[in-house]
Amino acid sequence: MALKGNLHDFSITQLLNLIHLARKTGTLAIDGRNNAARVAFKGGKLVHATSGGADGRLVNLLIKVGKITPEQGKQIPANKSDRDLSEMLVKAGLLTKQDLDIMVRANVREVVERLFALTDGVFRFEPNVLPDDQLIVDPPLSLDNIIMEGTRRLKESEKLQDELPNLDITLHFTDRPDTRLRNVNLSVEEWRVVSYINPKNTIRQIAQANNMSEFQIRKIVYGMLQAGLVELIRPAGGALTPPPGARPVPAPISTEVKRSVVNRLIDRIKRI
Amino acid sequence: MQTVKMVVTGPFSAGKTEFIRTISEIDVVSTERKISSDAERVKETTTVAMDFGRITVDDDLVLYLFGTPGQKRFDFMWEILSEGMLGFIVIVDSTRPETFREARNILDTFRGYAATPYVIAANKQDFEDAWTPDDLRIALKVNRSLKVLPCVATDKEAVKSVLLELLYSILETMDLEAE
Ligand SMILES: Nc1nc2c(ncn2[C@@H]2O[C@H](COP(=O)(O)OP(=O)(O)OP(=O)(O)O)[C@@H](O)[C@H]2O)c(=O)[nH]1
Ligand SMILES: [Mg+2]
């Protein structure tokens, strides 16, 4: 009999724990408000996971990690199963079995870890149903680590949510040189965010421009706030939220620069 | 408040970080890592994402200097950094002709990102075996209309004059576009 319910009543953590402890085999379908996923288990261990519709296909995964270009992706027939495609690519020497394995594993983990943030939605577990044309993770991934990591992230994410509740506000670089700036070491992700910091872009827009989740952007911005690199600009009167579709502009745009600005720069540098 | 950005680029170990460090009013926020491969161990550390320096003009104008990583394997950062730049500086180590070809490639790549003005800094002129700016111009096959400037990245006056020359070129371009 299928196991059905609402995530309100039975959380992802509880579900995964149940599957883990009862060593269940089958497919779990989750339909959340803005996240859908299919996750398959064998003997209580994870063998497969996809999120969204087409997003979960191998082609898109290959494009995402830069193994093939979007153009090459378009040439692959939509009805080709992931398993056939991977065999073809490995045979053609375009991908090693090991690369493929690492990629699929990482993707499965990511899909499942993202589910922990869902609090709304319905689930349905079909026992003994497994995907037949998909890539299976072999050996299967044990759930205990994933549950631990997921719960840890959930706690962190709740804390970050408290620290930085509003993503529709903007950031600017700290004005005064601060001793805290010493020894700041930023990651590539953080630098990507830095290049969009500008009083015109909300934190949410910066996240969208960089394809980052709310969790990722909260974590990065929180780190930069702690380091004294940026400050939040509180909207005056609360009416400053730009339209949701507005495209974020990368930090300074040269076309807006006027002669007078260049002259002021010249004067300043002469005085250094 | 308005912020403007300039990019400092050039091959590995040309002196980009040093250049920004010399002129920035804040400690340069940099992403240095210890160098692991022997082939590249001409110095201790290298920039892996970018350097970030700042010059405040007044309450409503700030200039940011972004230094790119020199090593080829970090070149995915280049395009991100070049977005919205007012101009750029290509720093070349004048004592290492083996890097000139690379400098030329970097120059072409950045020109491809944006049609903004740029200058070339013939760095490390304090070394005896440094190529002169004129010789460097020929080696890099750059046009007479472009500035190839002598530079010592550790010397504030030299760095100032490179930045000023770039700003003068920016003014000239604005004049041309206005006509
Ligand atoms: N004597 C002298 N040394 C310089 C000059 N410019 C840079 N250096 C030194 O050259 C070495 C390399 O300079 P960096 O500023 O690290 O070079 P970089 O371009 O940032 O290098 P990467 O980030 O690794 O690509 C450092 O030891 C600097 O101190 C100069 O004009 N004269
Ligand atoms: Mg450097």
PDB file of C-alpha atoms in Angstrom, chain B residues 14-142:
ATOM      1  CA  ALA B  14      53.224  40.604 -13.351  1.00  0.00           C
ATOM      2  CA  GLY B  15      52.581  42.753 -10.276  1.00  0.00           C
ATOM      3  CA  LYS B  16      48.792  43.240 -10.268  1.00  0.00           C
ATOM      4  CA  THR B  17      48.305  42.677  -6.554  1.00  0.00           C
ATOM      5  CA  GLU B  18      51.305  44.883  -5.748  1.00  0.00           C
ATOM      6  CA  PHE B  19      49.923  47.669  -7.956  1.00  0.00           C
ATOM      7  CA  ILE B  20      46.561  47.727  -6.167  1.00  0.00           C
ATOM      8  CA  ARG B  21      48.153  47.382  -2.743  1.00  0.00           C
ATOM      9  CA  THR B  22      50.325  50.427  -3.370  1.00  0.00           C
ATOM     10  CA  ILE B  23      47.438  52.770  -4.121  1.00  0.00           C
ATOM     11  CA  SER B  24      44.451  51.372  -2.215  1.00  0.00           C
ATOM     12  CA  GLU B  25      43.335  53.131   0.956  1.00  0.00           C
ATOM     13  CA  ILE B  26      42.117  49.888   2.476  1.00  0.00           C
ATOM     14  CA  ASP B  27      44.112  46.753   3.002  1.00  0.00           C
ATOM     15  CA  VAL B  28      43.629  44.929  -0.248  1.00  0.00           C
ATOM     16  CA  VAL B  29      41.032  42.222   0.146  1.00  0.00           C
ATOM     17  CA  SER B  30      42.720  39.520  -1.795  1.00  0.00           C
ATOM     18  CA  THR B  31      42.328  35.869  -2.516  1.00  0.00           C
ATOM     19  CA  GLU B  32      45.914  34.735  -2.342  1.00  0.00           C
ATOM     20  CA  ARG B  33      46.807  31.089  -2.058  1.00  0.00           C
ATOM     21  CA  LYS B  34      50.126  29.421  -1.529  1.00  0.00           C
ATOM     22  CA  ILE B  35      51.505  28.164  -4.792  1.00  0.00           C
ATOM     23  CA  SER B  36      51.570  24.404  -4.976  1.00  0.00           C
ATOM     24  CA  SER B  37      53.211  23.505  -8.279  1.00  0.00           C
ATOM     25  CA  ASP B  38      56.958  23.849  -8.659  1.00  0.00           C
ATOM     26  CA  ALA B  39      56.680  25.242 -12.163  1.00  0.00           C
ATOM     27  CA  GLU B  40      54.965  28.330 -10.865  1.00  0.00           C
ATOM     28  CA  ARG B  41      57.049  28.812  -7.758  1.00  0.00           C
ATOM     29  CA  VAL B  42      58.685  32.073  -8.759  1.00  0.00           C
ATOM     30  CA  LYS B  43      56.994  33.549  -5.695  1.00  0.00           C
ATOM     31  CA  GLU B  44      55.133  32.421  -2.585  1.00  0.00           C
ATOM     32  CA  THR B  45      51.468  33.117  -3.268  1.00  0.00           C
ATOM     33  CA  THR B  46      49.148  33.753  -6.198  1.00  0.00           C
ATOM     34  CA  THR B  47      45.765  35.426  -6.595  1.00  0.00           C
ATOM     35  CA  VAL B  48      42.991  32.895  -7.177  1.00  0.00           C
ATOM     36  CA  ALA B  49      39.843  34.947  -7.605  1.00  0.00           C
ATOM     37  CA  MET B  50      40.600  38.634  -7.447  1.00  0.00           C
ATOM     38  CA  ASP B  51      42.052  41.527  -5.519  1.00  0.00           C
ATOM     39  CA  PHE B  52      39.941  44.365  -4.371  1.00  0.00           C
ATOM     40  CA  GLY B  53      41.151  47.861  -3.512  1.00  0.00           C
ATOM     41  CA  ARG B  54      39.420  51.181  -2.996  1.00  0.00           C
ATOM     42  CA  ILE B  55      40.015  54.904  -3.448  1.00  0.00           C
ATOM     43  CA  THR B  56      37.367  57.197  -1.974  1.00  0.00           C
ATOM     44  CA  VAL B  57      36.942  60.492  -3.821  1.00  0.00           C
ATOM     45  CA  ASP B  58      34.290  62.053  -1.640  1.00  0.00           C
ATOM     46  CA  ASP B  59      30.985  61.239   0.056  1.00  0.00           C
ATOM     47  CA  ASP B  60      29.377  60.174  -3.168  1.00  0.00           C
ATOM     48  CA  LEU B  61      32.098  58.807  -5.396  1.00  0.00           C
ATOM     49  CA  VAL B  62      34.245  55.745  -4.869  1.00  0.00           C
ATOM     50  CA  LEU B  63      36.690  54.039  -7.219  1.00  0.00           C
ATOM     51  CA  TYR B  64      37.174  50.304  -6.915  1.00  0.00           C
ATOM     52  CA  LEU B  65      40.198  48.546  -8.313  1.00  0.00           C
ATOM     53  CA  PHE B  66      39.713  44.903  -9.166  1.00  0.00           C
ATOM     54  CA  GLY B  67      42.763  42.764  -9.847  1.00  0.00           C
ATOM     55  CA  THR B  68      42.282  39.573 -11.817  1.00  0.00           C
ATOM     56  CA  PRO B  69      43.970  36.275 -11.052  1.00  0.00           C
ATOM     57  CA  GLY B  70      46.910  35.802 -13.402  1.00  0.00           C
ATOM     58  CA  GLN B  71      46.850  32.082 -13.855  1.00  0.00           C
ATOM     59  CA  LYS B  72      44.994  30.774 -16.864  1.00  0.00           C
ATOM     60  CA  ARG B  73      42.991  28.240 -14.900  1.00  0.00           C
ATOM     61  CA  PHE B  74      41.156  31.017 -13.078  1.00  0.00           C
ATOM     62  CA  ASP B  75      40.178  32.878 -16.236  1.00  0.00           C
ATOM     63  CA  PHE B  76      36.485  32.155 -15.710  1.00  0.00           C
ATOM     64  CA  MET B  77      36.633  35.101 -13.271  1.00  0.00           C
ATOM     65  CA  TRP B  78      37.756  37.545 -15.927  1.00  0.00           C
ATOM     66  CA  GLU B  79      34.448  38.159 -17.607  1.00  0.00           C
ATOM     67  CA  ILE B  80      32.655  38.563 -14.291  1.00  0.00           C
ATOM     68  CA  LEU B  81      35.200  41.137 -13.206  1.00  0.00           C
ATOM     69  CA  SER B  82      35.139  43.064 -16.447  1.00  0.00           C
ATOM     70  CA  GLU B  83      31.428  43.823 -16.242  1.00  0.00           C
ATOM     71  CA  GLY B  84      30.812  47.542 -16.064  1.00  0.00           C
ATOM     72  CA  MET B  85      34.446  48.579 -15.925  1.00  0.00           C
ATOM     73  CA  LEU B  86      35.414  52.154 -16.767  1.00  0.00           C
ATOM     74  CA  GLY B  87      38.760  51.064 -18.157  1.00  0.00           C
ATOM     75  CA  PHE B  88      41.499  48.509 -17.626  1.00  0.00           C
ATOM     76  CA  ILE B  89      45.246  48.251 -17.161  1.00  0.00           C
ATOM     77  CA  VAL B  90      47.308  45.393 -18.545  1.00  0.00           C
ATOM     78  CA  ILE B  91      50.360  44.911 -16.337  1.00  0.00           C
ATOM     79  CA  VAL B  92      53.345  43.208 -17.897  1.00  0.00           C
ATOM     80  CA  ASP B  93      56.497  42.012 -16.139  1.00  0.00           C
ATOM     81  CA  SER B  94      59.065  43.748 -18.367  1.00  0.00           C
ATOM     82  CA  THR B  95      61.793  41.383 -17.219  1.00  0.00           C
ATOM     83  CA  ARG B  96      60.041  38.221 -18.438  1.00  0.00           C
ATOM     84  CA  PRO B  97      59.679  38.107 -22.226  1.00  0.00           C
ATOM     85  CA  GLU B  98      58.325  34.584 -21.959  1.00  0.00           C
ATOM     86  CA  THR B  99      55.089  36.143 -20.632  1.00  0.00           C
ATOM     87  CA  PHE B 100      54.593  38.692 -23.430  1.00  0.00           C
ATOM     88  CA  ARG B 101      52.550  36.414 -25.650  1.00  0.00           C
ATOM     89  CA  GLU B 102      50.253  35.672 -22.735  1.00  0.00           C
ATOM     90  CA  ALA B 103      49.941  39.413 -22.050  1.00  0.00           C
ATOM     91  CA  ARG B 104      48.856  39.965 -25.639  1.00  0.00           C
ATOM     92  CA  ASN B 105      46.211  37.228 -25.324  1.00  0.00           C
ATOM     93  CA  ILE B 106      44.855  38.706 -22.113  1.00  0.00           C
ATOM     94  CA  LEU B 107      44.710  42.125 -23.731  1.00  0.00           C
ATOM     95  CA  ASP B 108      42.691  40.758 -26.653  1.00  0.00           C
ATOM     96  CA  THR B 109      40.354  38.868 -24.357  1.00  0.00           C
ATOM     97  CA  PHE B 110      39.556  41.950 -22.279  1.00  0.00           C
ATOM     98  CA  ARG B 111      39.073  44.094 -25.363  1.00  0.00           C
ATOM     99  CA  GLY B 112      36.524  41.509 -26.419  1.00  0.00           C
ATOM    100  CA  TYR B 113      34.502  41.950 -23.211  1.00  0.00           C
ATOM    101  CA  ALA B 114      34.059  45.697 -23.539  1.00  0.00           C
ATOM    102  CA  ALA B 115      35.161  48.561 -25.762  1.00  0.00           C
ATOM    103  CA  THR B 116      36.535  50.532 -22.829  1.00  0.00           C
ATOM    104  CA  PRO B 117      39.849  52.426 -22.856  1.00  0.00           C
ATOM    105  CA  TYR B 118      42.968  50.705 -21.532  1.00  0.00           C
ATOM    106  CA  VAL B 119      46.693  51.248 -21.069  1.00  0.00           C
ATOM    107  CA  ILE B 120      49.649  48.905 -20.778  1.00  0.00           C
ATOM    108  CA  ALA B 121      51.994  49.169 -17.801  1.00  0.00           C
ATOM    109  CA  ALA B 122      55.569  48.017 -18.447  1.00  0.00           C
ATOM    110  CA  ASN B 123      56.158  46.951 -14.854  1.00  0.00           C
ATOM    111  CA  LYS B 124      59.293  46.226 -12.818  1.00  0.00           C
ATOM    112  CA  GLN B 125      61.251  49.004 -14.525  1.00  0.00           C
ATOM    113  CA  ASP B 126      63.480  49.112 -11.418  1.00  0.00           C
ATOM    114  CA  PHE B 127      65.202  45.941 -12.639  1.00  0.00           C
ATOM    115  CA  GLU B 128      68.231  46.296 -14.841  1.00  0.00           C
ATOM    116  CA  ASP B 129      67.097  43.695 -17.351  1.00  0.00           C
ATOM    117  CA  ALA B 130      63.637  45.259 -17.835  1.00  0.00           C
ATOM    118  CA  TRP B 131      62.602  45.834 -21.437  1.00  0.00           C
ATOM    119  CA  THR B 132      61.868  49.499 -22.144  1.00  0.00           C
ATOM    120  CA  PRO B 133      58.272  50.551 -22.862  1.00  0.00           C
ATOM    121  CA  ASP B 134      59.222  51.170 -26.508  1.00  0.00           C
ATOM    122  CA  ASP B 135      60.672  47.705 -26.973  1.00  0.00           C
ATOM    123  CA  LEU B 136      57.684  46.216 -25.178  1.00  0.00           C
ATOM    124  CA  ARG B 137      55.354  48.017 -27.561  1.00  0.00           C
ATOM    125  CA  ILE B 138      57.021  46.296 -30.490  1.00  0.00           C
ATOM    126  CA  ALA B 139      57.115  42.914 -28.764  1.00  0.00           C
ATOM    127  CA  LEU B 140      53.403  43.137 -27.946  1.00  0.00           C
ATOM    128  CA  LYS B 141      52.581  44.496 -31.423  1.00  0.00           C
ATOM    129  CA  VAL B 142      50.528  47.359 -30.080  1.00  0.00           C
TER     130      VAL B 142
END
